[in-house]
CSV table of C-alpha atoms and ligand atoms in Angstrom, one decimal:
chain,number,residue,atom,x,y,z
O,1,MET,CA,19.2,-17.4,35.8
O,2,ARG,CA,22.9,-17.8,35.3
O,3,LYS,CA,24.2,-16.6,31.9
O,4,SER,CA,26.6,-18.7,30.0
O,5,PRO,CA,29.5,-17.1,28.1
O,6,GLY,CA,27.7,-18.4,25.0
O,7,ASP,CA,24.7,-16.2,25.8
O,8,VAL,CA,26.9,-13.1,26.0
O,9,ARG,CA,28.7,-14.1,22.8
O,10,ASP,CA,25.5,-14.8,20.8
O,11,SER,CA,23.9,-11.5,21.9
O,12,ILE,CA,27.0,-9.5,21.0
O,13,LEU,CA,27.2,-11.2,17.6
O,14,ASP,CA,23.5,-10.8,16.9
O,15,TYR,CA,23.6,-7.1,17.8
O,16,LEU,CA,26.7,-6.3,15.9
O,17,ALA,CA,25.3,-8.0,12.8
O,18,THR,CA,22.6,-5.4,12.7
O,19,MET,CA,24.9,-2.4,13.2
O,20,ASP,CA,27.8,-1.0,11.2
O,21,SER,CA,29.6,-0.3,14.5
O,22,ALA,CA,28.8,0.3,18.1
O,23,SER,CA,30.4,1.6,21.3
O,24,ILE,CA,30.9,-0.6,24.3
O,25,THR,CA,28.0,1.0,26.1
O,26,GLU,CA,25.7,0.4,23.2
O,27,ILE,CA,26.8,-3.2,23.0
O,28,TYR,CA,26.4,-3.7,26.8
O,29,ASP,CA,22.9,-2.2,26.7
O,30,ALA,CA,21.9,-4.4,23.8
O,31,VAL,CA,23.2,-7.5,25.6
O,32,GLU,CA,21.4,-6.6,28.8
O,33,ASN,CA,18.2,-5.9,26.8
O,34,ARG,CA,18.4,-9.4,25.4
O,35,ILE,CA,19.5,-11.6,28.2
O,36,GLY,CA,19.0,-9.4,31.4
O,37,ASP,CA,21.6,-8.5,34.0
O,38,VAL,CA,25.2,-9.2,33.0
O,39,SER,CA,28.4,-7.9,34.3
O,40,PRO,CA,30.0,-5.2,32.1
O,41,SER,CA,33.3,-7.1,32.5
O,42,SER,CA,31.9,-10.2,30.8
O,43,VAL,CA,31.1,-8.1,27.7
O,44,ARG,CA,34.4,-6.3,27.8
O,45,SER,CA,36.4,-9.4,28.2
O,46,TRP,CA,34.6,-11.2,25.3
O,47,LEU,CA,35.3,-8.2,23.1
O,48,ASN,CA,39.0,-8.1,24.2
O,49,LEU,CA,39.4,-11.8,23.5
O,50,ASN,CA,38.0,-11.4,20.0
O,51,VAL,CA,40.0,-8.3,18.9
O,52,PRO,CA,41.6,-8.9,16.5
O,53,GLY,CA,39.6,-11.9,15.2
O,54,ARG,CA,35.9,-11.8,14.7
O,55,ILE,CA,35.7,-8.2,15.9
O,56,GLU,CA,37.5,-5.0,14.7
O,57,ARG,CA,38.2,-2.1,17.1
O,58,LEU,CA,37.7,1.2,15.2
O,59,ASP,CA,38.7,4.7,16.2
O,60,ARG,CA,36.9,6.3,19.2
O,61,GLY,CA,36.4,2.9,20.9
O,62,ARG,CA,33.8,1.6,18.5
O,63,TYR,CA,33.6,-2.1,17.6
O,64,ARG,CA,32.3,-3.9,14.5
O,65,LEU,CA,32.0,-7.4,13.1
O,66,LYS,CA,34.8,-8.2,10.8
O,67,LEU,CA,33.8,-9.0,7.2
O,68,GLU,CA,34.9,-12.6,6.6
O,69,MET,CA,37.2,-12.7,3.6
O,70,PRO,CA,38.5,-15.9,2.2
O,71,PRO,CA,42.3,-16.1,1.9
O,72,LYS,CA,42.4,-15.7,-1.9
O,73,THR,CA,40.7,-13.0,-4.0
O,74,SER,CA,40.1,-15.0,-7.1
O,75,ASN,CA,36.5,-15.8,-8.0
O,76,SER,CA,37.1,-17.8,-11.1
O,77,ASP,CA,36.3,-21.0,-9.3
O,78,PHE,CA,32.6,-20.4,-9.5
O,79,GLU,CA,30.7,-22.1,-12.4
O,80,ASN,CA,30.0,-19.4,-14.9
O,81,ILE,CA,28.9,-18.9,-18.5
O,82,ALA,CA,29.1,-16.1,-21.0
O,83,ILE,CA,25.8,-15.0,-22.7
O,84,GLY,CA,26.5,-12.0,-25.0
O,85,LYS,CA,28.1,-9.4,-22.9
O,86,THR,CA,26.9,-11.0,-19.7
O,87,ARG,CA,28.8,-13.3,-17.4
O,88,MET,CA,26.3,-15.4,-15.4
O,89,ILE,CA,27.6,-17.1,-12.3
O,90,ALA,CA,26.1,-19.9,-10.2
O,91,ALA,CA,26.9,-18.9,-6.7
O,92,ASP,CA,25.7,-17.3,-3.5
O,93,CYS,CA,26.4,-13.6,-4.1
O,94,PHE,CA,27.8,-13.1,-0.6
O,95,ASP,CA,30.5,-15.7,-1.3
O,96,TRP,CA,31.1,-14.3,-4.7
O,97,LEU,CA,31.4,-10.7,-3.4
O,98,ARG,CA,33.9,-11.7,-0.7
O,99,ARG,CA,36.2,-12.8,-3.6
O,100,ARG,CA,35.5,-10.0,-5.9
O,101,GLU,CA,38.3,-7.6,-6.7
O,102,PRO,CA,37.7,-4.2,-5.0
O,103,ASN,CA,36.5,-1.2,-7.2
O,104,SER,CA,35.4,-3.4,-10.1
O,105,ILE,CA,31.6,-2.9,-10.4
O,106,HIS,CA,30.2,0.3,-11.9
O,107,ALA,CA,26.5,0.0,-11.3
O,108,VAL,CA,24.1,-2.4,-9.5
O,109,VAL,CA,20.5,-3.0,-10.6
O,110,THR,CA,18.8,-5.7,-8.6
O,111,ASP,CA,15.6,-7.2,-7.2
O,112,PRO,CA,16.6,-8.9,-4.0
O,113,PRO,CA,14.7,-11.4,-1.8
O,114,TYR,CA,12.7,-9.6,1.0
O,115,GLY,CA,11.2,-12.4,3.1
O,116,LEU,CA,14.7,-13.9,3.2
O,117,ASN,CA,13.2,-17.4,3.1
O,118,GLU,CA,10.9,-17.0,0.2
O,119,TYR,CA,13.7,-18.3,-2.0
O,120,SER,CA,14.8,-21.1,0.4
O,121,VAL,CA,14.7,-24.6,-0.9
O,122,LYS,CA,11.6,-25.4,1.3
O,123,GLU,CA,9.5,-22.4,0.2
O,124,GLN,CA,10.5,-22.8,-3.4
O,125,ALA,CA,9.4,-26.5,-3.3
O,126,LYS,CA,6.0,-25.3,-1.9
O,127,LEU,CA,5.7,-22.7,-4.6
O,128,ARG,CA,6.6,-25.2,-7.3
O,129,ASN,CA,4.0,-27.7,-5.9
O,130,GLY,CA,1.3,-24.9,-5.8
O,131,ARG,CA,1.0,-25.1,-2.0
O,132,GLY,CA,1.7,-21.5,-1.3
O,133,GLY,CA,3.5,-21.3,2.1
O,134,ILE,CA,5.0,-17.8,2.2
O,135,TRP,CA,3.8,-17.3,-1.3
O,136,ARG,CA,0.3,-16.0,-1.8
O,137,LEU,CA,-1.3,-17.9,-4.7
O,138,PRO,CA,-4.1,-15.6,-5.9
O,139,PRO,CA,-7.2,-17.1,-7.4
O,140,ALA,CA,-7.8,-16.6,-11.1
O,141,PHE,CA,-9.2,-13.2,-11.5
O,142,ASP,CA,-11.2,-11.7,-14.4
O,143,GLY,CA,-10.3,-14.9,-16.3
O,144,HIS,CA,-6.6,-14.2,-15.9
O,145,ARG,CA,-4.1,-16.3,-13.9
O,146,ARG,CA,-2.2,-13.9,-11.5
O,147,ALA,CA,1.4,-14.4,-10.6
O,148,PRO,CA,2.1,-15.5,-7.0
O,149,LEU,CA,3.5,-12.8,-4.6
O,150,PRO,CA,5.4,-13.3,-1.4
O,151,ARG,CA,3.5,-12.3,1.8
O,152,PHE,CA,5.6,-9.5,3.2
O,153,THR,CA,2.9,-8.5,5.7
O,154,ILE,CA,3.5,-11.7,7.7
O,155,LEU,CA,7.1,-10.8,8.6
O,156,THR,CA,7.7,-10.7,12.4
O,157,HIS,CA,9.9,-8.3,14.3
O,158,GLU,CA,12.7,-10.9,14.3
O,159,ASP,CA,12.4,-11.2,10.5
O,160,ARG,CA,12.8,-7.5,10.1
O,161,VAL,CA,15.9,-7.5,12.3
O,162,SER,CA,17.3,-10.3,10.1
O,163,LEU,CA,16.4,-8.4,7.0
O,164,ARG,CA,18.4,-5.4,8.3
O,165,ALA,CA,21.4,-7.7,9.2
O,166,PHE,CA,21.2,-9.3,5.7
O,167,PHE,CA,21.3,-5.9,3.9
O,168,LEU,CA,24.0,-4.5,6.2
O,169,GLU,CA,26.3,-7.4,5.4
O,170,PHE,CA,25.3,-7.3,1.7
O,171,GLY,CA,26.0,-3.5,1.7
O,172,ARG,CA,29.4,-3.8,3.3
O,173,LEU,CA,30.5,-6.4,0.8
O,174,LEU,CA,29.1,-4.5,-2.1
O,175,ARG,CA,30.7,-1.2,-0.9
O,176,ARG,CA,34.1,-2.8,-1.2
O,177,ALA,CA,33.4,-4.1,-4.7
O,178,THR,CA,31.9,-1.0,-6.2
O,179,VAL,CA,33.8,2.0,-7.6
O,180,PRO,CA,33.3,5.4,-6.2
O,181,GLY,CA,30.1,7.0,-7.6
O,182,ALA,CA,28.6,3.7,-8.6
O,183,ASN,CA,24.7,3.8,-8.7
O,184,VAL,CA,22.9,1.1,-6.8
O,185,LEU,CA,19.2,0.6,-7.7
O,186,ILE,CA,17.3,-1.8,-5.6
O,187,ALA,CA,13.7,-3.0,-6.3
O,188,SER,CA,11.7,-2.6,-3.1
O,189,ASN,CA,8.2,-2.3,-1.7
O,190,PRO,CA,6.5,0.3,0.5
O,191,LEU,CA,6.5,-2.0,3.6
O,192,LEU,CA,10.2,-2.8,3.8
O,193,GLY,CA,12.1,-0.4,1.6
O,194,HIS,CA,13.1,1.9,4.6
O,195,ILE,CA,14.9,-1.1,6.3
O,196,VAL,CA,17.0,-1.7,3.2
O,197,ALA,CA,17.7,1.9,2.6
O,198,SER,CA,18.9,2.5,6.2
O,199,ALA,CA,21.0,-0.7,6.3
O,200,MET,CA,22.7,0.3,3.0
O,201,ASN,CA,23.3,3.8,4.3
O,202,GLU,CA,25.0,2.4,7.3
O,203,ALA,CA,27.1,0.2,5.1
O,204,GLY,CA,28.5,3.3,3.5
O,205,PHE,CA,26.2,4.1,0.5
O,206,GLU,CA,24.6,7.5,0.2
O,207,ASN,CA,20.8,7.7,-0.1
O,208,ARG,CA,19.9,9.4,-3.4
O,209,GLY,CA,16.1,9.0,-3.2
O,210,SER,CA,14.0,6.6,-5.2
O,211,ILE,CA,12.7,5.8,-8.7
O,212,VAL,CA,8.9,5.3,-8.9
O,213,ARG,CA,7.9,2.5,-11.2
O,214,LEU,CA,4.3,3.3,-12.0
O,215,VAL,CA,2.5,0.0,-12.0
O,216,MET,CA,-0.8,-1.3,-10.6
O,217,THR,CA,-0.2,-4.4,-8.6
O,218,MET,CA,-2.7,-6.7,-6.9
O,219,ARG,CA,-1.6,-5.6,-3.4
O,220,GLY,CA,-3.7,-3.5,-1.1
O,221,GLY,CA,-7.1,-1.9,-1.5
O,222,ASP,CA,-9.1,-4.7,0.0
O,223,ARG,CA,-11.9,-4.4,2.5
O,224,PRO,CA,-11.4,-5.9,6.0
O,225,LYS,CA,-11.3,-9.7,5.8
O,226,ASN,CA,-14.5,-11.5,6.8
O,227,ALA,CA,-16.2,-8.1,7.3
O,228,HIS,CA,-16.5,-6.8,3.7
O,229,GLU,CA,-20.1,-5.9,4.0
O,230,GLU,CA,-20.0,-4.3,7.4
O,231,PHE,CA,-17.1,-2.1,6.4
O,232,SER,CA,-17.8,-1.7,2.7
O,233,GLY,CA,-16.4,1.8,2.6
O,234,VAL,CA,-12.9,0.8,4.0
O,235,SER,CA,-9.6,-0.2,2.3
O,236,VAL,CA,-7.3,-1.8,4.9
O,237,MET,CA,-4.2,-0.6,3.0
O,238,PRO,CA,-3.9,1.8,0.2
O,239,ARG,CA,-4.1,0.0,-3.2
O,240,SER,CA,-0.6,-0.1,-4.4
O,241,MET,CA,-0.1,1.8,-7.7
O,242,TRP,CA,3.7,2.1,-7.7
O,243,GLU,CA,6.8,0.2,-6.9
O,244,PRO,CA,9.7,2.0,-5.2
O,245,TRP,CA,13.3,1.4,-6.4
O,246,ILE,CA,15.8,2.6,-3.8
O,247,VAL,CA,18.6,4.7,-5.3
O,248,LEU,CA,22.0,4.8,-3.6
O,249,ARG,CA,25.4,5.9,-4.6
O,250,ALA,CA,28.9,4.9,-3.5
O,251,PRO,CA,30.6,8.1,-2.2
O,252,LEU,CA,32.4,10.1,-4.8
O,253,ASP,CA,36.1,10.4,-5.2
O,254,GLY,CA,36.4,14.2,-5.5
O,255,ARG,CA,33.9,16.3,-7.6
O,256,VAL,CA,31.4,14.7,-10.0
O,257,GLN,CA,33.6,15.6,-12.9
O,258,ASP,CA,36.7,14.1,-11.3
O,259,ASN,CA,34.8,10.9,-10.6
O,260,LEU,CA,33.4,10.7,-14.1
O,261,ARG,CA,36.9,11.1,-15.6
O,262,ARG,CA,38.5,8.6,-13.3
O,263,TRP,CA,35.8,6.0,-12.6
O,264,LYS,CA,33.2,6.7,-15.4
O,265,THR,CA,30.5,7.0,-12.7
O,266,GLY,CA,28.9,9.6,-10.6
O,267,GLY,CA,25.7,10.5,-12.4
O,268,PHE,CA,22.9,9.1,-14.6
O,269,ARG,CA,22.9,8.8,-18.4
O,270,ARG,CA,20.5,11.3,-19.9
O,271,VAL,CA,17.6,9.9,-22.0
O,272,SER,CA,18.5,12.4,-24.7
O,273,ASP,CA,20.1,15.8,-25.0
O,274,ASP,CA,16.9,17.6,-23.9
O,275,LYS,CA,15.6,14.9,-21.5
O,276,PRO,CA,17.4,14.1,-18.2
O,277,PHE,CA,17.0,10.7,-16.6
O,278,GLY,CA,13.8,11.0,-14.5
O,279,ASP,CA,12.6,9.3,-11.3
O,280,VAL,CA,9.1,8.4,-12.3
O,281,ILE,CA,8.8,5.8,-15.0
O,282,ARG,CA,5.5,4.6,-16.4
O,283,SER,CA,5.4,0.8,-16.5
O,284,HIS,CA,3.1,-2.2,-16.7
O,285,PRO,CA,3.0,-5.7,-15.1
O,286,THR,CA,5.4,-8.0,-16.8
O,287,PRO,CA,3.8,-9.0,-20.1
O,288,PRO,CA,2.7,-12.7,-20.6
O,289,LYS,CA,5.2,-13.1,-23.5
O,290,GLU,CA,8.1,-12.3,-21.2
O,291,ARG,CA,6.7,-14.6,-18.5
O,292,LYS,CA,6.5,-17.4,-21.1
O,293,ILE,CA,10.2,-17.0,-21.8
O,294,ALA,CA,11.2,-16.7,-18.1
O,295,ALA,CA,8.8,-18.3,-15.6
O,296,HIS,CA,10.3,-16.6,-12.5
O,297,PRO,CA,7.8,-15.5,-9.9
O,298,SER,CA,9.5,-12.1,-9.5
O,299,LEU,CA,10.1,-11.4,-13.2
O,300,LYS,CA,10.5,-7.6,-14.0
O,301,PRO,CA,9.5,-6.2,-17.4
O,302,GLN,CA,12.1,-5.5,-20.1
O,303,SER,CA,10.7,-2.1,-21.0
O,304,PHE,CA,11.3,-0.7,-17.5
O,305,LEU,CA,14.6,-2.5,-16.9
O,306,ARG,CA,16.1,-1.3,-20.1
O,307,GLN,CA,15.5,2.3,-19.1
O,308,ILE,CA,17.0,2.0,-15.6
O,309,VAL,CA,19.9,-0.2,-16.7
O,310,ARG,CA,20.7,2.3,-19.5
O,311,GLY,CA,20.5,5.2,-17.1
O,312,ALA,CA,22.6,3.6,-14.4
O,313,LEU,CA,25.9,4.1,-16.3
O,314,PRO,CA,26.3,7.8,-17.0
O,315,LEU,CA,28.8,7.3,-19.9
O,316,GLY,CA,27.6,3.9,-20.9
O,317,GLU,CA,30.9,2.4,-19.8
O,318,GLY,CA,31.6,-0.2,-17.1
O,319,ILE,CA,30.0,-3.3,-15.6
O,320,VAL,CA,26.4,-3.6,-14.4
O,321,PHE,CA,25.9,-6.1,-11.6
O,322,ASP,CA,22.9,-8.1,-10.5
O,323,PRO,CA,23.7,-10.1,-7.4
O,324,PHE,CA,20.2,-11.7,-7.2
O,325,ALA,CA,19.8,-12.3,-10.9
O,326,GLY,CA,16.8,-14.8,-10.9
O,327,SER,CA,16.0,-15.6,-14.6
O,328,GLY,CA,18.4,-12.8,-15.8
O,329,SER,CA,16.0,-10.1,-16.7
O,330,THR,CA,18.4,-7.3,-15.7
O,331,LEU,CA,21.2,-8.9,-17.6
O,332,ALA,CA,19.0,-9.3,-20.7
O,333,ALA,CA,18.3,-5.6,-20.5
O,334,ALA,CA,22.0,-4.9,-20.2
O,335,ASN,CA,22.7,-7.0,-23.3
O,336,HIS,CA,19.9,-5.2,-25.1
O,337,VAL,CA,21.4,-1.7,-24.4
O,338,GLY,CA,24.9,-3.0,-25.2
O,339,TYR,CA,26.4,-2.9,-21.6
O,340,ALA,CA,28.7,-5.5,-20.0
O,341,SER,CA,27.1,-7.2,-17.0
O,342,ILE,CA,27.6,-9.8,-14.4
O,343,GLY,CA,24.8,-11.8,-12.7
O,344,VAL,CA,24.9,-14.1,-9.7
O,345,GLU,CA,22.1,-16.6,-8.9
O,346,ARG,CA,22.2,-19.3,-6.2
O,347,ASP,CA,19.2,-21.4,-7.3
O,348,ARG,CA,20.2,-24.0,-9.9
O,349,ASN,CA,16.7,-24.0,-11.5
O,350,TYR,CA,16.8,-20.2,-12.0
O,351,PHE,CA,20.5,-20.3,-13.2
O,352,GLU,CA,19.5,-22.8,-15.9
O,353,LEU,CA,16.4,-20.7,-16.7
O,354,ALA,CA,18.6,-17.6,-17.1
O,355,ARG,CA,20.9,-19.4,-19.5
O,356,LYS,CA,17.9,-19.8,-21.9
O,357,ALA,CA,16.0,-16.7,-21.1
O,358,ILE,CA,18.7,-14.0,-21.4
O,359,PRO,CA,19.2,-14.2,-25.2
O,360,GLN,CA,15.5,-14.4,-25.8
O,361,LEU,CA,14.6,-11.5,-23.5
O,362,ALA,CA,17.4,-9.4,-24.9
O,363,ARG,CA,16.1,-9.8,-28.5
O,364,LEU,CA,12.5,-9.2,-27.6
O,365,VAL,CA,10.7,-6.1,-28.9
O,366,ALA,CA,9.5,-4.7,-25.6
O,367,GLU,CA,5.8,-3.8,-25.3
O,368,PRO,CA,5.4,-0.1,-26.0
O,369,ILE,CA,4.5,2.2,-23.2
O,370,ASP,CA,3.9,6.0,-23.4
O,371,PRO,CA,6.8,7.7,-21.7
O,372,LEU,CA,5.9,10.5,-19.2
R,401,SAM,C1,13.3,-11.4,-6.4
R,401,SAM,S1,14.2,-12.6,-7.2
R,401,SAM,C2,14.8,-11.8,-8.6
R,401,SAM,C3,14.1,-12.1,-9.9
R,401,SAM,C4,14.6,-11.3,-11.1
R,401,SAM,N1,14.1,-9.9,-10.9
R,401,SAM,C5,14.0,-11.8,-12.4
R,401,SAM,O1,13.4,-11.0,-13.2
R,401,SAM,O2,14.1,-13.0,-12.7
R,401,SAM,C6,15.6,-12.9,-6.2
R,401,SAM,C7,16.5,-14.0,-6.7
R,401,SAM,O3,17.6,-14.0,-5.8
R,401,SAM,C8,18.0,-15.4,-5.6
R,401,SAM,N2,18.8,-15.4,-4.4
R,401,SAM,C9,18.4,-15.3,-3.1
R,401,SAM,N3,19.4,-15.2,-2.2
R,401,SAM,C10,20.6,-15.3,-3.0
R,401,SAM,C11,22.0,-15.2,-2.7
R,401,SAM,N4,22.4,-15.1,-1.4
R,401,SAM,N5,22.9,-15.2,-3.7
R,401,SAM,C12,22.4,-15.3,-5.0
R,401,SAM,N6,21.1,-15.4,-5.4
R,401,SAM,C13,20.2,-15.3,-4.4
R,401,SAM,C14,16.7,-16.1,-5.5
R,401,SAM,O4,17.0,-17.5,-5.9
R,401,SAM,C15,15.9,-15.4,-6.6
R,401,SAM,O5,16.0,-16.0,-7.8
C-alpha cells in the first residue's frame, strides 16, 4: 500500500507527542512500526521541512515537538473570580499554562482526569442523567448510596498512549510555570500512576516517591464475575485500601538551602518541630457533609487535603496551583491554611459549583481522624 505524506506526518506527530525527545532512528522505527515500510528519506525530509516550526532540533541530533505558545503571555483575559486568597479561573488549564508567566507557581496539588474522556461533555451528560457510560454507578450498598467511580480498567492500549501524551504535554507546560524546587502532588490510582509518573519525569520533574492516603475504597476485592460460587476463595484484584499521590519536584537551583532562600521551595513544611511531614496519611472517604456542599464525583476530603496543601509549601509562602480544580476542594484547603492559590476548571457547571463551595468547605470543621 502506498503511504501518503500525511501518514508519515501523522505517525511522527503521534510518536513525538508521547516522547520528550527522540533521535531520527527512533522516529523512523516508530513510523515503520505504525505504517510499515517507508523510506528513511521521507521521514528525514518531513523533519527538515518542519524545523524550525512544529519541531525543534536539540543537541545530539534529537527532535521534539515544539510547545505551542500564544504570541502574548498575559492570561488576564480568562474569566476569573477571587474567593478569599484563591483566584479561580474558568479555562482549559493547557491554554492557561501556555500564557502563564514562567517561574510563578510554588506548589501543585491536583486530582487530574485519568480516563481523559470521563470529563468530556458526552460522559458528563451520561453521568448527570444517571446512565453510567464510563462511570460505574454502584448500587446502593448497606443502605448507603455510593459515589460513582470512573472505570479505569476499561482503558485500551491507545487510551494509555493518549494518557501518556496528555501528561507529557501537561508536564512540559507546568515545568515552565513552576519555580525550581516546586512540589507537585498528583492524586493517582494503582493502575495508572506509573504512566503519569514516567511522563512527568520525562517532562523534567524529579520523582520523589508517593504519599499514601490510607482509605478504603469500593474498588477491587470482588470474586470473579458470574462465577462467584465456583471461585468463592478468589479476589480478582486486591481490595484497594490506599490511594497513591505521586510526588514530584521541579529540579533545584543549587543546594536545598539556596533554593529555599531564593524561591521559598525545595522541601516540605514540617507538621511540628518534632514531627516531619510524613508520606502515609490516615484518611477516610469524603464525608457526606462535604459532598452536600460540593457534589463533584471526585471530591477529596478536607482533612486530607489540608494536610498535604499545608505540607507542600515548606515556608508557607508562595502560590499553590490546582489545574484540574473541579469543585475547588484543594483551593478551599489552601484558604483554610491561609495560603494563596490559583485554580483552573474547564467545566462551567463545576466552575460555578466551586464559586459556592470554596468558602463553605474552607470554613468547615473537618471530620477528626487519628493521625498516625
Ligand atoms: C478528578 S476531577 C477533580 C475534582 C476535585 N478533586 C474536587 O474535589 O472537586 C478533574 C477535574 O478536571 C476538570 N478538567 C478536565 N480536563 C481539564 C482541562 N484540560 N483544564 C481544566 N480542567 C479540566 C474536569 O472537569 C474535572 O472537574
